[in-house]
mmCIF file of C-alpha atoms in Angstrom:
data_model
loop_
_atom_site.group_PDB
_atom_site.id
_atom_site.type_symbol
_atom_site.label_atom_id
_atom_site.label_comp_id
_atom_site.label_asym_id
_atom_site.label_seq_id
_atom_site.Cartn_x
_atom_site.Cartn_y
_atom_site.Cartn_z
ATOM 1 C CA UNK A 19 32.618 -20.164 -8.762
ATOM 2 C CA UNK A 20 35.587 -17.814 -8.420
ATOM 3 C CA UNK A 21 35.227 -14.038 -8.159
ATOM 4 C CA UNK A 22 36.096 -13.632 -11.859
ATOM 5 C CA UNK A 23 33.215 -15.877 -12.851
ATOM 6 C CA UNK A 24 30.869 -14.159 -10.372
ATOM 7 C CA UNK A 25 31.793 -10.911 -12.104
ATOM 8 C CA UNK A 26 31.201 -12.344 -15.574
ATOM 9 C CA UNK A 27 27.844 -13.875 -14.636
ATOM 10 C CA UNK A 28 26.552 -10.790 -12.808
ATOM 11 C CA UNK A 29 28.027 -8.117 -15.037
ATOM 12 C CA UNK A 30 29.424 -6.407 -11.922
ATOM 13 C CA UNK A 31 33.158 -5.516 -12.189
ATOM 14 C CA UNK A 32 35.512 -7.275 -9.740
ATOM 15 C CA UNK A 33 36.560 -4.045 -7.918
ATOM 16 C CA UNK A 34 32.876 -3.262 -7.312
ATOM 17 C CA UNK A 35 32.285 -6.778 -5.952
ATOM 18 C CA UNK A 36 35.268 -6.273 -3.616
ATOM 19 C CA UNK A 37 33.798 -2.971 -2.475
ATOM 20 C CA UNK A 38 30.468 -4.685 -1.647
ATOM 21 C CA UNK A 39 32.390 -7.407 0.254
ATOM 22 C CA UNK A 40 34.276 -4.766 2.293
ATOM 23 C CA UNK A 41 31.023 -2.867 2.987
ATOM 24 C CA UNK A 42 29.331 -6.071 4.132
ATOM 25 C CA UNK A 43 26.577 -5.822 1.495
ATOM 26 C CA UNK A 44 27.750 -9.152 0.094
ATOM 27 C CA UNK A 45 28.842 -11.986 2.379
ATOM 28 C CA UNK A 46 32.363 -13.404 2.043
ATOM 29 C CA UNK A 47 32.793 -16.450 -0.173
ATOM 30 C CA UNK A 48 33.987 -19.752 1.224
ATOM 31 C CA UNK A 49 37.782 -19.516 1.554
ATOM 32 C CA UNK A 50 39.269 -22.485 -0.307
ATOM 33 C CA UNK A 51 42.888 -21.339 -0.114
ATOM 34 C CA UNK A 52 44.826 -18.301 1.066
ATOM 35 C CA UNK A 53 44.133 -16.424 -2.189
ATOM 36 C CA UNK A 54 40.965 -18.047 -3.408
ATOM 37 C CA UNK A 55 37.311 -17.923 -2.331
ATOM 38 C CA UNK A 56 34.333 -19.755 -3.742
ATOM 39 C CA UNK A 57 31.004 -18.029 -4.476
ATOM 40 C CA UNK A 58 27.590 -19.542 -5.115
ATOM 41 C CA UNK A 59 24.105 -18.741 -6.435
ATOM 42 C CA UNK A 60 23.233 -16.827 -3.237
ATOM 43 C CA UNK A 61 26.021 -14.365 -4.076
ATOM 44 C CA UNK A 62 24.662 -13.953 -7.600
ATOM 45 C CA UNK A 63 21.173 -13.269 -6.244
ATOM 46 C CA UNK A 64 22.526 -10.730 -3.780
ATOM 47 C CA UNK A 65 24.454 -8.916 -6.504
ATOM 48 C CA UNK A 66 21.285 -8.703 -8.583
ATOM 49 C CA UNK A 67 19.428 -7.192 -5.623
ATOM 50 C CA UNK A 68 22.164 -4.623 -4.964
ATOM 51 C CA UNK A 69 22.207 -3.621 -8.626
ATOM 52 C CA UNK A 70 18.421 -3.293 -8.728
ATOM 53 C CA UNK A 71 18.437 -1.042 -5.656
ATOM 54 C CA UNK A 72 21.363 1.053 -6.894
ATOM 55 C CA UNK A 73 20.755 1.339 -10.622
ATOM 56 C CA UNK A 74 17.002 1.011 -10.896
ATOM 57 C CA UNK A 75 15.876 2.423 -7.539
ATOM 58 C CA UNK A 76 18.729 4.966 -7.168
ATOM 59 C CA UNK A 77 18.810 3.999 -3.497
ATOM 60 C CA UNK A 78 21.873 5.361 -1.625
ATOM 61 C CA UNK A 79 24.318 2.774 -0.220
ATOM 62 C CA UNK A 80 23.423 3.576 3.413
ATOM 63 C CA UNK A 81 19.775 2.771 2.713
ATOM 64 C CA UNK A 82 20.750 -0.361 0.757
ATOM 65 C CA UNK A 83 22.527 -1.572 3.896
ATOM 66 C CA UNK A 84 19.244 -1.382 5.845
ATOM 67 C CA UNK A 85 17.390 -3.325 3.142
ATOM 68 C CA UNK A 86 20.106 -6.001 3.096
ATOM 69 C CA UNK A 87 19.955 -6.291 6.900
ATOM 70 C CA UNK A 88 16.210 -6.909 6.691
ATOM 71 C CA UNK A 89 16.777 -9.514 3.967
ATOM 72 C CA UNK A 90 19.438 -11.330 6.009
ATOM 73 C CA UNK A 91 17.713 -11.278 9.372
ATOM 74 C CA UNK A 92 15.245 -14.170 9.088
ATOM 75 C CA UNK A 93 13.433 -12.867 12.186
ATOM 76 C CA UNK A 94 12.291 -9.905 10.077
ATOM 77 C CA UNK A 95 8.968 -11.017 8.591
ATOM 78 C CA UNK A 96 8.470 -10.717 4.827
ATOM 79 C CA UNK A 97 6.031 -7.786 5.079
ATOM 80 C CA UNK A 98 8.504 -5.735 7.139
ATOM 81 C CA UNK A 99 11.347 -6.734 4.810
ATOM 82 C CA UNK A 100 9.407 -5.514 1.741
ATOM 83 C CA UNK A 101 8.547 -2.360 3.710
ATOM 84 C CA UNK A 102 12.227 -1.493 4.136
ATOM 85 C CA UNK A 103 12.568 -1.625 0.342
ATOM 86 C CA UNK A 104 9.436 0.495 -0.182
ATOM 87 C CA UNK A 105 10.661 3.074 2.293
ATOM 88 C CA UNK A 106 14.132 3.107 0.706
ATOM 89 C CA UNK A 107 12.549 3.959 -2.661
ATOM 90 C CA UNK A 108 10.834 7.050 -1.219
ATOM 91 C CA UNK A 109 12.169 10.569 -1.548
ATOM 92 C CA UNK A 110 10.481 12.299 1.380
ATOM 93 C CA UNK A 111 10.704 16.100 1.650
ATOM 94 C CA UNK A 112 12.880 17.935 4.153
ATOM 95 C CA UNK A 113 11.345 17.883 7.655
ATOM 96 C CA UNK A 114 8.872 20.728 8.135
ATOM 97 C CA UNK A 115 8.819 23.108 11.088
ATOM 98 C CA UNK A 116 6.260 22.179 13.722
ATOM 99 C CA UNK A 117 4.442 25.503 13.281
ATOM 100 C CA UNK A 118 3.992 25.189 9.501
ATOM 101 C CA UNK A 119 0.202 25.174 9.375
ATOM 102 C CA UNK A 120 -0.174 24.649 5.613
ATOM 103 C CA UNK A 121 2.017 21.568 5.891
ATOM 104 C CA UNK A 122 0.279 20.244 9.004
ATOM 105 C CA UNK A 123 -3.114 20.589 7.313
ATOM 106 C CA UNK A 124 -1.904 18.763 4.181
ATOM 107 C CA UNK A 125 -0.439 15.965 6.303
ATOM 108 C CA UNK A 126 -3.751 15.631 8.177
ATOM 109 C CA UNK A 127 -5.604 15.484 4.860
ATOM 110 C CA UNK A 128 -3.333 12.664 3.693
ATOM 111 C CA UNK A 129 -3.801 10.666 6.896
ATOM 112 C CA UNK A 130 -7.569 11.101 6.733
ATOM 113 C CA UNK A 131 -7.617 10.073 3.054
ATOM 114 C CA UNK A 132 -5.611 6.891 3.683
ATOM 115 C CA UNK A 133 -7.751 6.005 6.704
ATOM 116 C CA UNK A 134 -10.898 6.614 4.661
ATOM 117 C CA UNK A 135 -9.650 4.247 1.968
ATOM 118 C CA UNK A 136 -9.132 1.580 4.628
ATOM 119 C CA UNK A 137 -5.555 1.011 3.483
ATOM 120 C CA UNK A 138 -3.121 -0.728 5.834
ATOM 121 C CA UNK A 139 -0.210 1.692 5.703
ATOM 122 C CA UNK A 140 2.290 2.205 8.531
ATOM 123 C CA UNK A 141 2.087 5.510 10.438
ATOM 124 C CA UNK A 142 5.686 6.316 9.449
ATOM 125 C CA UNK A 143 5.407 5.391 5.759
ATOM 126 C CA UNK A 144 7.397 8.151 3.985
ATOM 127 C CA UNK A 145 4.731 8.211 1.253
ATOM 128 C CA UNK A 146 2.522 10.127 3.698
ATOM 129 C CA UNK A 147 4.995 13.012 3.761
ATOM 130 C CA UNK A 148 5.649 12.798 0.022
ATOM 131 C CA UNK A 149 1.933 13.076 -0.684
ATOM 132 C CA UNK A 150 1.523 15.983 1.750
ATOM 133 C CA UNK A 151 4.380 17.764 -0.029
ATOM 134 C CA UNK A 152 2.623 17.267 -3.366
ATOM 135 C CA UNK A 153 -0.572 18.781 -1.927
ATOM 136 C CA UNK A 154 1.332 21.795 -0.559
ATOM 137 C CA UNK A 155 3.005 22.356 -3.948
ATOM 138 C CA UNK A 156 -0.314 22.177 -5.838
ATOM 139 C CA UNK A 157 -1.866 24.622 -3.355
ATOM 140 C CA UNK A 158 1.081 27.016 -3.665
ATOM 141 C CA UNK A 159 0.802 26.889 -7.481
ATOM 142 C CA UNK A 160 -2.849 27.880 -7.262
ATOM 143 C CA UNK A 161 -4.169 24.481 -8.396
ATOM 144 C CA UNK A 162 -5.237 22.815 -5.133
ATOM 145 C CA UNK A 163 -6.120 19.120 -5.357
ATOM 146 C CA UNK A 164 -9.631 18.102 -4.403
ATOM 147 C CA UNK A 165 -10.358 14.897 -2.513
ATOM 148 C CA UNK A 166 -12.165 13.614 -5.632
ATOM 149 C CA UNK A 167 -9.005 14.162 -7.724
ATOM 150 C CA UNK A 168 -6.871 12.308 -5.216
ATOM 151 C CA UNK A 169 -9.305 9.401 -4.925
ATOM 152 C CA UNK A 170 -9.086 8.820 -8.687
ATOM 153 C CA UNK A 171 -5.332 8.303 -8.446
ATOM 154 C CA UNK A 172 -5.563 6.317 -5.198
ATOM 155 C CA UNK A 173 -8.078 3.873 -6.675
ATOM 156 C CA UNK A 174 -6.106 3.544 -9.903
ATOM 157 C CA UNK A 175 -3.001 2.728 -7.842
ATOM 158 C CA UNK A 176 -4.862 0.157 -5.751
ATOM 159 C CA UNK A 177 -6.285 -1.559 -8.842
ATOM 160 C CA UNK A 178 -2.755 -1.917 -10.218
ATOM 161 C CA UNK A 179 -1.264 -3.089 -6.914
ATOM 162 C CA UNK A 180 -4.003 -5.632 -6.214
ATOM 163 C CA UNK A 181 -4.686 -6.990 -9.697
ATOM 164 C CA UNK A 182 -1.274 -6.805 -11.338
ATOM 165 C CA UNK A 183 1.673 -5.916 -9.164
ATOM 166 C CA UNK A 184 1.758 -7.792 -5.871
ATOM 167 C CA UNK A 185 0.957 -11.056 -7.674
ATOM 168 C CA UNK A 186 4.334 -10.823 -9.412
ATOM 169 C CA UNK A 187 6.291 -11.007 -6.135
ATOM 170 C CA UNK A 188 7.610 -14.548 -5.512
ATOM 171 C CA UNK A 189 6.822 -14.620 -1.777
ATOM 172 C CA UNK A 190 7.878 -18.257 -1.399
ATOM 173 C CA UNK A 191 11.342 -18.049 -2.970
ATOM 174 C CA UNK A 192 14.596 -16.639 -1.592
ATOM 175 C CA UNK A 193 14.053 -13.415 0.352
ATOM 176 C CA UNK A 194 16.352 -11.322 -1.835
ATOM 177 C CA UNK A 195 14.503 -12.305 -5.012
ATOM 178 C CA UNK A 196 11.206 -11.076 -3.509
ATOM 179 C CA UNK A 197 12.759 -7.707 -2.675
ATOM 180 C CA UNK A 198 14.512 -7.470 -6.053
ATOM 181 C CA UNK A 199 11.244 -8.152 -7.893
ATOM 182 C CA UNK A 200 9.388 -5.550 -5.833
ATOM 183 C CA UNK A 201 12.018 -2.876 -6.513
ATOM 184 C CA UNK A 202 12.283 -3.540 -10.242
ATOM 185 C CA UNK A 203 8.519 -3.774 -10.806
ATOM 186 C CA UNK A 204 7.714 -0.726 -8.705
ATOM 187 C CA UNK A 205 10.314 1.506 -10.338
ATOM 188 C CA UNK A 206 10.280 0.298 -13.949
ATOM 189 C CA UNK A 207 6.499 -0.006 -14.355
ATOM 190 C CA UNK A 208 6.204 3.341 -12.560
ATOM 191 C CA UNK A 209 8.409 4.767 -15.310
ATOM 192 C CA UNK A 210 6.351 3.008 -17.995
ATOM 193 C CA UNK A 211 3.114 4.378 -16.507
ATOM 194 C CA UNK A 212 4.542 7.889 -16.454
ATOM 195 C CA UNK A 213 5.533 7.692 -20.128
ATOM 196 C CA UNK A 214 2.201 6.114 -21.126
ATOM 197 C CA UNK A 215 0.381 8.989 -19.384
ATOM 198 C CA UNK A 216 2.229 11.576 -21.499
ATOM 199 C CA UNK A 217 1.640 9.571 -24.696
ATOM 200 C CA UNK A 218 -2.057 9.140 -23.860
ATOM 201 C CA UNK A 219 -2.367 12.869 -23.146
ATOM 202 C CA UNK A 220 -0.766 13.639 -26.517
ATOM 203 C CA UNK A 221 -3.200 11.302 -28.229
ATOM 204 C CA UNK A 222 -6.192 12.827 -26.414
ATOM 205 C CA UNK A 223 -4.937 16.328 -27.247
ATOM 206 C CA UNK A 224 -4.881 15.333 -30.951
ATOM 207 C CA UNK A 225 -8.399 13.935 -30.669
ATOM 208 C CA UNK A 226 -9.886 16.889 -28.746
ATOM 209 C CA UNK A 227 -8.219 19.533 -30.906
ATOM 210 C CA UNK A 228 -8.771 17.536 -34.126
ATOM 211 C CA UNK A 229 -5.152 18.158 -34.985
ATOM 212 C CA UNK B 24 2.540 47.265 -11.846
ATOM 213 C CA UNK B 25 6.237 47.924 -11.257
ATOM 214 C CA UNK B 26 8.856 45.190 -11.196
ATOM 215 C CA UNK B 27 8.865 45.183 -7.369
ATOM 216 C CA UNK B 28 5.154 44.418 -7.291
ATOM 217 C CA UNK B 29 5.523 41.818 -10.055
ATOM 218 C CA UNK B 30 8.128 40.163 -7.830
ATOM 219 C CA UNK B 31 5.885 40.325 -4.761
ATOM 220 C CA UNK B 32 2.844 38.932 -6.598
ATOM 221 C CA UNK B 33 4.724 36.135 -8.359
ATOM 222 C CA UNK B 34 7.119 35.216 -5.573
ATOM 223 C CA UNK B 35 9.976 35.419 -8.094
ATOM 224 C CA UNK B 36 12.942 37.556 -6.877
ATOM 225 C CA UNK B 37 13.697 40.741 -8.885
ATOM 226 C CA UNK B 38 17.159 39.539 -10.072
ATOM 227 C CA UNK B 39 15.538 36.356 -11.419
ATOM 228 C CA UNK B 40 12.882 38.401 -13.245
ATOM 229 C CA UNK B 41 15.679 40.524 -14.755
ATOM 230 C CA UNK B 42 17.441 37.341 -15.865
ATOM 231 C CA UNK B 43 14.259 36.109 -17.619
ATOM 232 C CA UNK B 44 13.912 39.532 -19.301
ATOM 233 C CA UNK B 45 17.521 39.371 -20.552
ATOM 234 C CA UNK B 46 17.030 35.793 -21.761
ATOM 235 C CA UNK B 47 13.855 36.805 -23.594
ATOM 236 C CA UNK B 48 11.698 34.297 -21.664
ATOM 237 C CA UNK B 49 9.649 37.241 -20.386
ATOM 238 C CA UNK B 50 8.764 40.190 -22.651
ATOM 239 C CA UNK B 51 9.881 43.687 -21.663
ATOM 240 C CA UNK B 52 7.375 45.824 -19.739
ATOM 241 C CA UNK B 53 5.994 49.035 -21.166
ATOM 242 C CA UNK B 54 8.647 51.689 -20.612
ATOM 243 C CA UNK B 55 6.944 54.600 -18.795
ATOM 244 C CA UNK B 56 10.131 56.553 -18.022
ATOM 245 C CA UNK B 57 13.878 56.074 -18.417
ATOM 246 C CA UNK B 58 14.085 53.985 -15.228
ATOM 247 C CA UNK B 59 10.606 52.604 -14.955
ATOM 248 C CA UNK B 60 8.642 49.922 -16.795
ATOM 249 C CA UNK B 61 5.100 48.778 -16.268
ATOM 250 C CA UNK B 62 4.101 45.093 -16.139
ATOM 251 C CA UNK B 63 0.663 43.506 -16.445
ATOM 252 C CA UNK B 64 -1.243 40.249 -15.889
ATOM 253 C CA UNK B 65 0.339 38.667 -18.978
ATOM 254 C CA UNK B 66 3.744 39.001 -17.298
ATOM 255 C CA UNK B 67 2.392 37.371 -14.156
ATOM 256 C CA UNK B 68 0.988 34.467 -16.181
ATOM 257 C CA UNK B 69 4.281 34.053 -18.010
ATOM 258 C CA UNK B 70 6.228 33.970 -14.734
ATOM 259 C CA UNK B 71 3.891 31.279 -13.421
ATOM 260 C CA UNK B 72 4.509 29.210 -16.552
ATOM 261 C CA UNK B 73 8.296 29.577 -16.295
ATOM 262 C CA UNK B 74 8.217 28.561 -12.620
ATOM 263 C CA UNK B 75 6.037 25.548 -13.385
ATOM 264 C CA UNK B 76 8.423 24.376 -16.117
ATOM 265 C CA UNK B 77 11.538 25.018 -14.036
ATOM 266 C CA UNK B 78 10.511 23.999 -10.534
ATOM 267 C CA UNK B 79 7.815 21.401 -11.168
ATOM 268 C CA UNK B 80 8.906 19.998 -14.537
ATOM 269 C CA UNK B 81 12.676 20.441 -13.969
ATOM 270 C CA UNK B 82 12.875 21.514 -17.603
ATOM 271 C CA UNK B 83 16.255 23.066 -18.558
ATOM 272 C CA UNK B 84 16.232 26.741 -19.628
ATOM 273 C CA UNK B 85 17.086 25.911 -23.269
ATOM 274 C CA UNK B 86 14.009 23.685 -23.509
ATOM 275 C CA UNK B 87 11.870 26.293 -21.721
ATOM 276 C CA UNK B 88 12.814 28.736 -24.482
ATOM 277 C CA UNK B 89 11.315 26.379 -27.087
ATOM 278 C CA UNK B 90 8.093 26.044 -25.103
ATOM 279 C CA UNK B 91 7.832 29.836 -24.723
ATOM 280 C CA UNK B 92 8.392 30.297 -28.455
ATOM 281 C CA UNK B 93 5.517 27.922 -29.187
ATOM 282 C CA UNK B 94 3.317 29.795 -26.689
ATOM 283 C CA UNK B 95 4.141 33.178 -28.242
ATOM 284 C CA UNK B 96 3.839 32.199 -31.894
ATOM 285 C CA UNK B 97 0.091 32.266 -32.466
ATOM 286 C CA UNK B 98 0.605 30.402 -35.760
ATOM 287 C CA UNK B 99 1.593 27.367 -33.671
ATOM 288 C CA UNK B 100 -1.670 25.499 -33.097
ATOM 289 C CA UNK B 101 -2.626 24.540 -29.551
ATOM 290 C CA UNK B 102 -1.947 20.820 -30.050
ATOM 291 C CA UNK B 103 1.602 21.490 -31.263
ATOM 292 C CA UNK B 104 2.117 24.011 -28.456
ATOM 293 C CA UNK B 105 1.092 21.460 -25.812
ATOM 294 C CA UNK B 106 3.320 18.928 -27.581
ATOM 295 C CA UNK B 107 6.408 21.105 -27.059
ATOM 296 C CA UNK B 108 5.645 21.060 -23.323
ATOM 297 C CA UNK B 109 5.102 17.277 -23.320
ATOM 298 C CA UNK B 110 8.352 16.716 -25.161
ATOM 299 C CA UNK B 111 10.208 19.106 -22.829
ATOM 300 C CA UNK B 112 9.061 17.012 -19.844
ATOM 301 C CA UNK B 113 10.584 13.835 -21.308
ATOM 302 C CA UNK B 114 13.946 12.438 -20.326
ATOM 303 C CA UNK B 115 14.834 10.334 -23.372
ATOM 304 C CA UNK B 116 17.847 8.005 -23.182
ATOM 305 C CA UNK B 117 21.160 8.636 -24.920
ATOM 306 C CA UNK B 118 20.945 7.870 -28.645
ATOM 307 C CA UNK B 119 21.607 4.206 -29.383
ATOM 308 C CA UNK B 120 24.008 2.892 -31.974
ATOM 309 C CA UNK B 121 22.324 1.910 -35.230
ATOM 310 C CA UNK B 122 23.528 -1.680 -34.872
ATOM 311 C CA UNK B 123 22.127 -2.203 -31.353
ATOM 312 C CA UNK B 124 19.677 -4.997 -32.101
ATOM 313 C CA UNK B 125 18.184 -5.307 -28.615
ATOM 314 C CA UNK B 126 17.355 -1.599 -28.706
ATOM 315 C CA UNK B 127 15.982 -1.683 -32.253
ATOM 316 C CA UNK B 128 13.719 -4.605 -31.346
ATOM 317 C CA UNK B 129 12.410 -2.810 -28.237
ATOM 318 C CA UNK B 130 11.759 0.362 -30.247
ATOM 319 C CA UNK B 131 9.835 -1.676 -32.847
ATOM 320 C CA UNK B 132 7.798 -3.306 -30.090
ATOM 321 C CA UNK B 133 6.883 0.133 -28.734
ATOM 322 C CA UNK B 134 5.847 1.455 -32.137
ATOM 323 C CA UNK B 135 3.743 -1.645 -32.794
ATOM 324 C CA UNK B 136 2.113 -1.369 -29.350
ATOM 325 C CA UNK B 137 1.182 2.300 -29.834
ATOM 326 C CA UNK B 138 -0.133 1.620 -33.343
ATOM 327 C CA UNK B 139 -2.154 -1.317 -32.022
ATOM 328 C CA UNK B 140 -3.718 0.912 -29.366
ATOM 329 C CA UNK B 141 -4.748 3.341 -32.102
ATOM 330 C CA UNK B 142 -3.171 6.238 -30.235
ATOM 331 C CA UNK B 143 -2.373 9.426 -32.149
ATOM 332 C CA UNK B 144 1.222 9.955 -31.095
ATOM 333 C CA UNK B 145 3.836 11.761 -33.204
ATOM 334 C CA UNK B 146 6.591 9.605 -34.755
ATOM 335 C CA UNK B 147 9.233 11.628 -32.884
ATOM 336 C CA UNK B 148 7.531 11.657 -29.473
ATOM 337 C CA UNK B 149 10.416 11.101 -27.025
ATOM 338 C CA UNK B 150 8.158 8.815 -24.991
ATOM 339 C CA UNK B 151 8.719 6.149 -27.646
ATOM 340 C CA UNK B 152 12.434 6.061 -26.842
ATOM 341 C CA UNK B 153 11.822 6.316 -23.095
ATOM 342 C CA UNK B 154 9.527 3.311 -23.230
ATOM 343 C CA UNK B 155 11.967 1.319 -25.396
ATOM 344 C CA UNK B 156 14.694 2.048 -22.836
ATOM 345 C CA UNK B 157 12.440 0.750 -20.044
ATOM 346 C CA UNK B 158 11.859 -2.480 -22.018
ATOM 347 C CA UNK B 159 15.593 -2.939 -22.586
ATOM 348 C CA UNK B 160 16.302 -2.417 -18.874
ATOM 349 C CA UNK B 161 13.629 -4.952 -17.826
ATOM 350 C CA UNK B 162 15.015 -7.474 -20.310
ATOM 351 C CA UNK B 163 18.585 -6.921 -19.108
ATOM 352 C CA UNK B 164 17.429 -7.430 -15.490
ATOM 353 C CA UNK B 165 15.911 -10.774 -16.424
ATOM 354 C CA UNK B 166 12.296 -9.604 -15.983
ATOM 355 C CA UNK B 167 11.142 -8.950 -19.564
ATOM 356 C CA UNK B 168 7.794 -7.178 -19.934
ATOM 357 C CA UNK B 169 5.048 -8.997 -21.773
ATOM 358 C CA UNK B 170 2.655 -7.193 -24.079
ATOM 359 C CA UNK B 171 -0.155 -8.009 -21.628
ATOM 360 C CA UNK B 172 1.766 -6.247 -18.824
ATOM 361 C CA UNK B 173 2.330 -3.162 -20.944
ATOM 362 C CA UNK B 174 -1.295 -3.004 -22.083
ATOM 363 C CA UNK B 175 -2.446 -2.845 -18.456
ATOM 364 C CA UNK B 176 -0.393 0.298 -17.896
ATOM 365 C CA UNK B 177 -1.248 1.794 -21.284
ATOM 366 C CA UNK B 178 -4.990 1.411 -20.681
ATOM 367 C CA UNK B 179 -4.721 2.751 -17.147
ATOM 368 C CA UNK B 180 -2.885 5.798 -18.512
ATOM 369 C CA UNK B 181 -5.490 6.364 -21.228
ATOM 370 C CA UNK B 182 -8.369 6.129 -18.731
ATOM 371 C CA UNK B 183 -6.700 8.828 -16.636
ATOM 372 C CA UNK B 184 -5.866 11.062 -19.617
ATOM 373 C CA UNK B 185 -9.315 10.797 -21.177
ATOM 374 C CA UNK B 186 -11.555 10.847 -18.113
ATOM 375 C CA UNK B 187 -9.642 13.078 -15.717
ATOM 376 C CA UNK B 188 -6.609 14.874 -17.068
ATOM 377 C CA UNK B 189 -7.185 16.539 -20.430
ATOM 378 C CA UNK B 190 -10.507 17.929 -19.202
ATOM 379 C CA UNK B 191 -8.594 20.079 -16.711
ATOM 380 C CA UNK B 192 -6.733 21.993 -19.453
ATOM 381 C CA UNK B 193 -8.376 25.385 -20.134
ATOM 382 C CA UNK B 194 -8.087 25.236 -23.927
ATOM 383 C CA UNK B 195 -10.032 28.473 -24.436
ATOM 384 C CA UNK B 196 -8.022 30.724 -22.100
ATOM 385 C CA UNK B 197 -4.599 32.320 -22.548
ATOM 386 C CA UNK B 198 -2.114 29.982 -24.207
ATOM 387 C CA UNK B 199 0.404 30.076 -21.351
ATOM 388 C CA UNK B 200 -2.241 29.033 -18.809
ATOM 389 C CA UNK B 201 -3.082 25.930 -20.884
ATOM 390 C CA UNK B 202 0.588 24.918 -20.984
ATOM 391 C CA UNK B 203 1.095 25.709 -17.291
ATOM 392 C CA UNK B 204 -1.899 23.561 -16.327
ATOM 393 C CA UNK B 205 -0.686 20.665 -18.483
ATOM 394 C CA UNK B 206 2.801 20.758 -16.949
ATOM 395 C CA UNK B 207 1.611 21.019 -13.348
ATOM 396 C CA UNK B 208 -1.082 18.347 -13.686
ATOM 397 C CA UNK B 209 1.148 15.927 -15.576
ATOM 398 C CA UNK B 210 4.070 16.191 -13.169
ATOM 399 C CA UNK B 211 2.320 16.603 -9.817
ATOM 400 C CA UNK B 212 -0.384 13.964 -10.324
ATOM 401 C CA UNK B 213 2.312 11.713 -11.765
ATOM 402 C CA UNK B 214 4.134 12.101 -8.460
ATOM 403 C CA UNK B 215 0.909 11.467 -6.517
ATOM 404 C CA UNK B 216 0.214 8.325 -8.557
ATOM 405 C CA UNK B 217 3.726 7.035 -7.925
ATOM 406 C CA UNK B 218 3.366 7.524 -4.164
ATOM 407 C CA UNK B 219 -0.138 6.007 -4.111
ATOM 408 C CA UNK B 220 1.232 2.925 -5.915
ATOM 409 C CA UNK B 221 3.830 2.345 -3.195
ATOM 410 C CA UNK B 222 1.243 2.919 -0.439
ATOM 411 C CA UNK B 223 -1.239 0.562 -2.137
ATOM 412 C CA UNK B 224 1.478 -2.075 -2.518
ATOM 413 C CA UNK B 225 2.291 -1.751 1.199
ATOM 414 C CA UNK B 226 -1.373 -2.174 2.066
ATOM 415 C CA UNK B 227 -1.727 -5.207 -0.223
ATOM 416 C CA UNK B 228 1.462 -6.702 1.225
ATOM 417 C CA UNK B 229 -0.081 -6.373 4.719
ATOM 418 C CA UNK B 230 -3.272 -8.029 3.510
ATOM 419 C CA UNK B 231 -1.615 -10.894 1.622
ATOM 420 C CA UNK B 232 0.922 -11.651 4.341
ATOM 421 C CA UNK B 233 -1.641 -11.052 7.137
ATOM 422 C CA UNK B 234 0.926 -8.861 8.857
#
């Protein structure tokens, strides 16, 4: 298909497609004449992935480039490829000073918790720092989290991941579709879960207070 | 205590405290001389609540004013007071045009789902619109949510709210402490749950792909 049709099918405006081509996020089409290039289904899939990362995951373009590199390099195994997407979705805190004891203790607590759960999580997973930051904030606000509190959320998350979420990823299809599915499911069902929590709390508040 | 001590105890800078006083978010201290006012524990509690809404909940000042009004007006029952905080934490989408059929269908689906769950949720809870927006986005991305998918997240949210979250709210203490606890727990454990989901997915990915 021509670039105009690629734009119509993907919903991405032509100037944006040209920007992705210049940035190398999208590979060039097959040049069929001096002014005309031909695009195929792989380009459509790639555009969907870029949109999912940008619009759904709010991933910055520099981080999208890393994800795309992992998708394109077939020597990158699927687990590592999905990991680049997971890590791109994180919003880790600013680096902490080496002497910040409160922070160091929280980070140790997180590492011990994850090890205790037996989870296979990389030592540099940004979620470790994000979780430590959450613990520091709760402590600073005078509502420190207990290990029992954290385990409730950890086990709830694992039940969802194991029984409902990872089964949705089409591991055997094109690599960019697997990454796109992971990003959309992680972000959008994360949003749904957040909203459901507030609605459930409202409902429980009505029940408890007999309002 | 004097304003300097109130600042030291709360960690809120004096100019910020003066701004809250001017804005009426914090009540004036007891004037003990022309240049000196005395503040008490109620002021400290109020500052903690404002910080929780601002820094943890990222609630805009105009919305914080509404929450504070509900806290101060003793005729507002506790359920309604907590509801103002819940609604202030929402980020509902832009209003949709009346003729937007995709949106109207999604909003109907949400209302039917909540009714089917038997949840006691107000008809104007912004979570209804937030959830409808999530459904529209998933549909537009070619990954429509099924009712079975949504029920998994709804039930998970209710288990958390009923068994772990609402029990943490000190309903019998000062009204601002109840709201502060709700805001901090909802936002910070929401963040923790989001991070745990990504970590659990990474661990499951390692297990499934034997990486």
